[in-house]
PDB file of C-alpha atoms in Angstrom:
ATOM      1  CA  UNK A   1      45.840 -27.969  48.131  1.00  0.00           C
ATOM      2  CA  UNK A   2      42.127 -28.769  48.998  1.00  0.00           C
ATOM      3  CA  UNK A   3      41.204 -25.343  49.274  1.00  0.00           C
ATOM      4  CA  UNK A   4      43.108 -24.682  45.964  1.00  0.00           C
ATOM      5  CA  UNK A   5      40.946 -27.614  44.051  1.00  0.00           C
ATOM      6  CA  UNK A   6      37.577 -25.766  46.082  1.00  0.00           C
ATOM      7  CA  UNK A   7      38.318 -22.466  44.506  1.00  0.00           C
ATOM      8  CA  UNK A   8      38.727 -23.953  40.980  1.00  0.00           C
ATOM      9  CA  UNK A   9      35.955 -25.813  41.480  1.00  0.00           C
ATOM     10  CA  UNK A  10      33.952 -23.323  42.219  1.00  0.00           C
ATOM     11  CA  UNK A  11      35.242 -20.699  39.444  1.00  0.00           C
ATOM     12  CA  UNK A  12      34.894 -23.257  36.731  1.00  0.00           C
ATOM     13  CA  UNK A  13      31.372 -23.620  37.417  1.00  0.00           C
ATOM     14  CA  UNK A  14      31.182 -19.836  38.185  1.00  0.00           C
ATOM     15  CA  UNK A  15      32.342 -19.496  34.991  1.00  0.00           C
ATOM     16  CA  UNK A  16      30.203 -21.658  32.972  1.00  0.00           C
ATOM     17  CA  UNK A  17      27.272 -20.318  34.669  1.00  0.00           C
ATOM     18  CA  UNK A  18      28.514 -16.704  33.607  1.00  0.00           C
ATOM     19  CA  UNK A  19      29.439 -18.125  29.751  1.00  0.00           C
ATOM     20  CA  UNK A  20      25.851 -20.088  29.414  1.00  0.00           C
ATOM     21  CA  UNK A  21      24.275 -16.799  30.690  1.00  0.00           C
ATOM     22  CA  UNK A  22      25.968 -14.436  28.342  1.00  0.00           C
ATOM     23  CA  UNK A  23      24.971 -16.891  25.428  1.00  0.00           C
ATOM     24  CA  UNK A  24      21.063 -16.907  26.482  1.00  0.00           C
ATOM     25  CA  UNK A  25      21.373 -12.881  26.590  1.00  0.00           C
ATOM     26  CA  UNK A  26      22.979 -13.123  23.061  1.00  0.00           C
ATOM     27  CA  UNK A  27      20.070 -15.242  21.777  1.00  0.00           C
ATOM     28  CA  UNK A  28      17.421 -13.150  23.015  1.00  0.00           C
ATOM     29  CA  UNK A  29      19.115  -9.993  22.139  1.00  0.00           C
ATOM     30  CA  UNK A  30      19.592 -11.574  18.498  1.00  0.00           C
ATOM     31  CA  UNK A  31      15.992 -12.688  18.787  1.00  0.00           C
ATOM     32  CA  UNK A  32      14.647  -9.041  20.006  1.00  0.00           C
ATOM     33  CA  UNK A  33      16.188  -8.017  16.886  1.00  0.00           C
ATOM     34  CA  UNK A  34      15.222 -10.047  14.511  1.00  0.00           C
ATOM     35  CA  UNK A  35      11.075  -9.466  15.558  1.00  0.00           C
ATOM     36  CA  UNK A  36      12.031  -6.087  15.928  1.00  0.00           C
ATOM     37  CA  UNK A  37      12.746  -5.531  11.904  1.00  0.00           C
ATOM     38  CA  UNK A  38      10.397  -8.055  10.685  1.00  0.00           C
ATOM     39  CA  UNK A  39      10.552  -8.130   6.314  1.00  0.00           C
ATOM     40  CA  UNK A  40       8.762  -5.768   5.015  1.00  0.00           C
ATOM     41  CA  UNK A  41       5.378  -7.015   3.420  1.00  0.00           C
ATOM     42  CA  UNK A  42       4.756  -6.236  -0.064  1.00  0.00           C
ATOM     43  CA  UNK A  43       1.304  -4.154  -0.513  1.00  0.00           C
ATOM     44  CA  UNK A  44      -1.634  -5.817  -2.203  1.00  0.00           C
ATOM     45  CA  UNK A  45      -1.281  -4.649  -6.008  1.00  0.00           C
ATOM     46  CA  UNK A  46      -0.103  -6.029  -9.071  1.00  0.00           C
ATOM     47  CA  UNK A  47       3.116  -4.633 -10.108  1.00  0.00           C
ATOM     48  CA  UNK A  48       2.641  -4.168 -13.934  1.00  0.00           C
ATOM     49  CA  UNK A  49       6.245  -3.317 -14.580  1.00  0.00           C
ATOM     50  CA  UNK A  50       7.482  -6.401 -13.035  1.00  0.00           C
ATOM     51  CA  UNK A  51       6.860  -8.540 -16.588  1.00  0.00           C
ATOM     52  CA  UNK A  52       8.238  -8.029 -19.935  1.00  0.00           C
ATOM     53  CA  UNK A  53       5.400  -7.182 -22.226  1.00  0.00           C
ATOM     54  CA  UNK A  54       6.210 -10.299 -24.045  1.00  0.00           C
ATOM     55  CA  UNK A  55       5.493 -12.125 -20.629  1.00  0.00           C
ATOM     56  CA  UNK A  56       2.409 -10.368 -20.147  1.00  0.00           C
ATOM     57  CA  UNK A  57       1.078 -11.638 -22.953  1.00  0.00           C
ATOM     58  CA  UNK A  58       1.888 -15.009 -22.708  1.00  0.00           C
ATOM     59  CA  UNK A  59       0.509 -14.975 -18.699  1.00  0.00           C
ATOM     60  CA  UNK A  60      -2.725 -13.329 -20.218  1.00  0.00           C
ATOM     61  CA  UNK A  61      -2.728 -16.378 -22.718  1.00  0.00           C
ATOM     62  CA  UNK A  62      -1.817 -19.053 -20.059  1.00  0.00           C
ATOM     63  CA  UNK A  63      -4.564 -17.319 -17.849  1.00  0.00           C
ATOM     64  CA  UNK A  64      -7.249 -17.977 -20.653  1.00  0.00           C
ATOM     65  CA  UNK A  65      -6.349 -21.548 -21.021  1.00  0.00           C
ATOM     66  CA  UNK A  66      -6.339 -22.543 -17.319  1.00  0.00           C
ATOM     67  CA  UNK A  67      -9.583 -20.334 -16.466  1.00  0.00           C
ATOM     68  CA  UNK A  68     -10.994 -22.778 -19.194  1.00  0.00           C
ATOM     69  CA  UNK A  69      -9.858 -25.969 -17.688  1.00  0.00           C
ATOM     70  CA  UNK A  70     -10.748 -25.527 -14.271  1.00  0.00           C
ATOM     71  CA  UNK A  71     -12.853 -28.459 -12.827  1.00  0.00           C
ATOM     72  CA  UNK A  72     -13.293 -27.194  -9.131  1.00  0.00           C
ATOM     73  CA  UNK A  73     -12.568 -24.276  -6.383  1.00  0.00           C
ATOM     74  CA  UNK A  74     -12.015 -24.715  -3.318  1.00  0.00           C
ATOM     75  CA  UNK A  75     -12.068 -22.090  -0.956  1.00  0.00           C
ATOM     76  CA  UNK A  76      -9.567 -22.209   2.060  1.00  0.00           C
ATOM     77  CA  UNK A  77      -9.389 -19.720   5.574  1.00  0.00           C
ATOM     78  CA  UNK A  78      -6.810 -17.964   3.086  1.00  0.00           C
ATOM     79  CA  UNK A  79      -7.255 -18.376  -0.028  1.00  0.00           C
ATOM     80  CA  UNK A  80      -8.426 -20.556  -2.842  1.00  0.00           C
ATOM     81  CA  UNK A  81      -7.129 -24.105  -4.331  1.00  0.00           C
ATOM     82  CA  UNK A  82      -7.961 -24.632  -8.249  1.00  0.00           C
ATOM     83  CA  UNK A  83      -8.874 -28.047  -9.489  1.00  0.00           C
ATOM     84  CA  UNK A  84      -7.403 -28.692 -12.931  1.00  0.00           C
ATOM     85  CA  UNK A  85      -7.591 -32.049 -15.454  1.00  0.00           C
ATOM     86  CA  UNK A  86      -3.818 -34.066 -14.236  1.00  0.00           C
ATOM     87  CA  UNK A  87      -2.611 -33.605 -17.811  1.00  0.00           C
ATOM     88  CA  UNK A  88       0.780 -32.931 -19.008  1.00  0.00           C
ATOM     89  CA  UNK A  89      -0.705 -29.479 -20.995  1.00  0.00           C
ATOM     90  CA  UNK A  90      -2.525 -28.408 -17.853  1.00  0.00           C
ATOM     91  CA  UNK A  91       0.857 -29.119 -15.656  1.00  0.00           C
ATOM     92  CA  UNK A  92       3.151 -27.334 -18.054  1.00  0.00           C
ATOM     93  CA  UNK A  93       0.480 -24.065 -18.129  1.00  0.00           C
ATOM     94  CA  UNK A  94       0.732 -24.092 -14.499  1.00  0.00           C
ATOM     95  CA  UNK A  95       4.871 -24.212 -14.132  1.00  0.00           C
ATOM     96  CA  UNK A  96       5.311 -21.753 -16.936  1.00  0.00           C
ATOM     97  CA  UNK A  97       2.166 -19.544 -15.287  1.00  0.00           C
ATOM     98  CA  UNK A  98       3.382 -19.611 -11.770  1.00  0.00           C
ATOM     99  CA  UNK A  99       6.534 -17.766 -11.756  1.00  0.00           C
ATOM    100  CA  UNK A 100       5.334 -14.833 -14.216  1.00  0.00           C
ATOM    101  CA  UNK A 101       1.836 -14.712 -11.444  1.00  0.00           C
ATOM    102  CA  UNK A 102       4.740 -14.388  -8.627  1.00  0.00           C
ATOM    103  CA  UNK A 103       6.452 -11.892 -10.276  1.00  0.00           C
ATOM    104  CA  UNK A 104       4.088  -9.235 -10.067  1.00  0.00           C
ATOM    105  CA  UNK A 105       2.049 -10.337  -6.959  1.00  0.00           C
ATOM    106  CA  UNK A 106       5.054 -11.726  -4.697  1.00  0.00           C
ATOM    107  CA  UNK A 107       2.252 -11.439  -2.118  1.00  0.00           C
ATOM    108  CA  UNK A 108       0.604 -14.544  -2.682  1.00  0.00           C
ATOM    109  CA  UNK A 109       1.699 -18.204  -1.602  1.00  0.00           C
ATOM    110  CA  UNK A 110       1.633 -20.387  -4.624  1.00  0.00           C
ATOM    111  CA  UNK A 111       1.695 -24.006  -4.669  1.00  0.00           C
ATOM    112  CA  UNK A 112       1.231 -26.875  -7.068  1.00  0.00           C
ATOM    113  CA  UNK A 113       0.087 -29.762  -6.084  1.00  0.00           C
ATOM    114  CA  UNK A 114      -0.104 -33.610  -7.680  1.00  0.00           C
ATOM    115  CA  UNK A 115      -2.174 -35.827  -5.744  1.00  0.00           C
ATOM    116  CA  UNK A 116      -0.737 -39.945  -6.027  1.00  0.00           C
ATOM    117  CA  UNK A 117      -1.886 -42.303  -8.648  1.00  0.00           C
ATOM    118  CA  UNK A 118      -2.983 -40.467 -11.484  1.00  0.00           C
ATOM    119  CA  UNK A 119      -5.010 -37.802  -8.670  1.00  0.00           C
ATOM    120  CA  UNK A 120      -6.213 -34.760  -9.329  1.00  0.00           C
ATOM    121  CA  UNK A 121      -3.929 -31.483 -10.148  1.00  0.00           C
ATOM    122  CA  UNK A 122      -4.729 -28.445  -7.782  1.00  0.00           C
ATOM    123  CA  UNK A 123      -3.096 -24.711  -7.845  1.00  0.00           C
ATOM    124  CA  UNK A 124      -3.330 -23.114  -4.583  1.00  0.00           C
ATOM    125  CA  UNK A 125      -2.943 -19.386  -4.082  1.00  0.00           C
ATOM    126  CA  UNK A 126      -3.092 -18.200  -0.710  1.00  0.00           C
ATOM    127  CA  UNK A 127      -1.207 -15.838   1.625  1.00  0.00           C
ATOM    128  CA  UNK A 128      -1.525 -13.391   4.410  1.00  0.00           C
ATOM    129  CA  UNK A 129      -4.436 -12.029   6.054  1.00  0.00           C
ATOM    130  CA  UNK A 130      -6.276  -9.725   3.265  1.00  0.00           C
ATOM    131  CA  UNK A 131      -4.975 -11.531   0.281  1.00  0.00           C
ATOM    132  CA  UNK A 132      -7.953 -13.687   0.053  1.00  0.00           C
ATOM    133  CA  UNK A 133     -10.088 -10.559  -1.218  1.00  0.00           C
ATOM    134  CA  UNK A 134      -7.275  -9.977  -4.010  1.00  0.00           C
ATOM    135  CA  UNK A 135      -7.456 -12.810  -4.866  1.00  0.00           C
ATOM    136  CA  UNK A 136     -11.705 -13.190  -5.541  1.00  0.00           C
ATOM    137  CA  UNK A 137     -10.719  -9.359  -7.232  1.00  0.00           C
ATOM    138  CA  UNK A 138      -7.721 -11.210  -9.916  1.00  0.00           C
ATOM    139  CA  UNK A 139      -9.170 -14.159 -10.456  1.00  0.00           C
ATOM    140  CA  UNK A 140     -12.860 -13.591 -10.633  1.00  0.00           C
ATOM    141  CA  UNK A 141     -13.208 -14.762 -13.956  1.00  0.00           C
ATOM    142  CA  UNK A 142     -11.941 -18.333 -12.964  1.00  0.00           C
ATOM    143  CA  UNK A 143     -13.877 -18.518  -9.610  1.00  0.00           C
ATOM    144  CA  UNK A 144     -16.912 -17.629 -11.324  1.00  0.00           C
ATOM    145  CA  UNK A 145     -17.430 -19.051 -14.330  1.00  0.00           C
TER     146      UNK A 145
END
């Protein structure tokens, strides 16, 4: 009987050593490939066909309003952050902008941001390494007015 509780013992924790192990492999295998076919990344260019070109317009019109109420740029390691007047107008431009902007450059990371109290409303656009350039290229007229 001893030796019969020894060998189960032992098996049992043979056994969850061999399950644990064969989970770990799983994980890393899963891991491997996952790295292995990383997303695809979407090439720096504006896809023109991506918007109506009743949406064009109106993100050509929302563009010309915002480029004239920016207060401030701020450039960032990837990017660029617009300062804007924390109005209601200003706000709206930027929710109704933002999605037609991602729609034909899904390549950028867009953010808005309202600071606390009353703050300050800032757009950022940033992204991967390279997009900064595009984005100095699009949006030349707002950094440099």
């Amino acid at each position: 009987m001893k030796t019969f509780l020894i060998v189960a013992i032992a098996v049992t924790v043979l056994g969850g050593y061999a399950f644990s192990h064969l989970i770990s492999e799983r994980q890393v295998s899963a891991q491997r490939s996952t790295s292995a076919n990383p997303k695809p990344e979407t090439p720096f260019f504006c896809d023109r066909t991506a918007l109506t070109p009743e949406q064009r317009k109106r993100q050509q019109e929302l563009s010309k309003i915002l480029r004239s109420s920016v207060l401030g740029i701020q450039e960032l390691p990837d990017g660029f952050e617009f300062e804007f007047p924390p109005d209601l107008s200003n706000y709206q431009a930027l929710t109704e902008f933002t999605p037609l902007e991602r729609a034909c450059c899904p390549f950028f990371d867009i953010s808005i941001r309202l600071e606390r109290e009353g703050g300050k409303l800032w757009w950022r656009l940033t992204g991967r390494e390279g997009v900064k350039q595009v984005i100095h290229a699009e949006f030349s007229s707002w950094i440099k007015r």
